């Protein structure tokens, strides 16, 4: 068996230690004689698993007590609808900062339910930068302000938390949750599909301040009402049990690594050396302004795009896979989430230097 360095944007690499543990436990979880996949979601074994996962996530992110943690399905994309259904609270408009493709999807879904205003957008420059606080034309009467904290496709990231005053800030953190400490109390709601930095696809995590729950429109589908899931502790119906179990193992692993401060340090070190390698050559180019670059997704182009296919092929032969960039940016994209070891980034940089030497 040989494992590659997987730079996929999502579903993405998981920590090898987590996969090994899941492998060891696959036939018999803790003497239960069953796989977690085969257990009742209401039995004592799974109850222990979901409660531990929630407690560890709360500890890692320092989630205040007046927030609920929900383990849902439907992906981040379902949240694009659940947010207006639940958080408009009788108001007719909301703000949506537009920083890329995922913001745009949130906006077009939001428009089905309310006036979705855009306090700032970087679309004219193909989303290569992040609006600063003083560029946000915020509406104090908005029901909420939505942001995408890390733009998986364009490789930009908010390195500050917007101040939206009394308007609840709602953040799609699908691709940078758990990558660094954040102050949860500055947000009304945080959500993330699991498949980038948490666990397998099929699980969506929602962290919502309790005063925002219980105000869904009266025609809201039961499954789309946060209150349903808060009241039932994410067990209204069958939750994605195996995904929750793997996420729980990832949370344990993160605690063993030293928590989010240690992850932030490692993630910055990984990203900085990759950006330095890109900036230090005329052969590679980063489209993103330096101060807004993502620590998680690093898009870069080759000055000669005719070499793209050869680059990808030769990288693959070295066990460096899934580097093809998104079509809206072109070139390459290295996604270097928590689970990407520093050795993987080092191997990529070595390959890039060698490729440049042979092709420049
Ligand atoms: C991947 C991604 C999504 C979509 O997530 P799904 O779980 O597939 O719906 C949304 N937002 C961001 C920022 C993403 O990276």
Tab-separated table of N, CA, C and O in Angstrom, residues 3 14-24 249 253 256-257:
chain	number	residue	atom	x	y	z
A	3	UNK	N	0.354	5.585	0.086
A	3	UNK	CA	-0.554	6.740	0.118
A	3	UNK	C	0.085	7.906	-0.621
A	3	UNK	O	1.282	8.139	-0.487
A	14	UNK	N	-7.711	13.075	4.695
A	14	UNK	CA	-7.967	12.974	6.134
A	14	UNK	C	-6.669	12.557	6.817
A	14	UNK	O	-5.800	11.956	6.182
A	15	UNK	N	-6.525	12.868	8.111
A	15	UNK	CA	-5.296	12.456	8.799
A	15	UNK	C	-5.143	10.933	8.756
A	15	UNK	O	-6.095	10.198	9.034
A	16	UNK	N	-3.954	10.490	8.407
A	16	UNK	CA	-3.733	9.045	8.289
A	16	UNK	C	-4.042	8.330	9.612
A	16	UNK	O	-4.609	7.229	9.623
A	17	UNK	N	-3.708	8.973	10.734
A	17	UNK	CA	-3.959	8.346	12.040
A	17	UNK	C	-5.452	8.094	12.250
A	17	UNK	O	-5.854	7.094	12.847
A	18	UNK	N	-6.283	8.994	11.747
A	18	UNK	CA	-7.736	8.844	11.872
A	18	UNK	C	-8.213	7.663	11.023
A	18	UNK	O	-9.009	6.833	11.471
A	19	UNK	N	-7.693	7.569	9.809
A	19	UNK	CA	-8.109	6.466	8.934
A	19	UNK	C	-7.675	5.118	9.516
A	19	UNK	O	-8.411	4.133	9.457
A	20	UNK	N	-6.486	5.085	10.100
A	20	UNK	CA	-6.008	3.832	10.719
A	20	UNK	C	-6.902	3.422	11.877
A	20	UNK	O	-7.278	2.260	12.012
A	21	UNK	N	-7.249	4.402	12.721
A	21	UNK	CA	-8.100	4.100	13.871
A	21	UNK	C	-9.466	3.601	13.388
A	21	UNK	O	-10.002	2.615	13.896
A	22	UNK	N	-10.029	4.294	12.392
A	22	UNK	CA	-11.331	3.862	11.859
A	22	UNK	C	-11.212	2.450	11.296
A	22	UNK	O	-12.138	1.634	11.439
A	23	UNK	N	-10.073	2.164	10.670
A	23	UNK	CA	-9.847	0.817	10.132
A	23	UNK	C	-9.822	-0.222	11.242
A	23	UNK	O	-10.467	-1.274	11.145
A	24	UNK	N	-9.103	0.083	12.315
A	24	UNK	CA	-9.022	-0.861	13.444
A	24	UNK	C	-10.398	-1.113	14.046
A	24	UNK	O	-10.681	-2.203	14.531
A	249	UNK	N	-13.322	11.519	15.479
A	249	UNK	CA	-11.912	11.080	15.502
A	249	UNK	C	-10.989	12.224	15.065
A	249	UNK	O	-9.880	12.373	15.601
A	253	UNK	N	-7.994	13.929	17.146
A	253	UNK	CA	-6.660	14.093	16.536
A	253	UNK	C	-6.196	15.550	16.650
A	253	UNK	O	-5.039	15.808	16.997
A	256	UNK	N	-4.948	16.208	20.017
A	256	UNK	CA	-3.605	15.618	20.192
A	256	UNK	C	-2.519	16.466	19.528
A	256	UNK	O	-1.368	16.475	19.963
A	257	UNK	N	-2.868	17.147	18.438
A	257	UNK	CA	-1.882	17.981	17.734
A	257	UNK	C	-1.606	19.295	18.474
A	257	UNK	O	-0.775	20.083	18.032
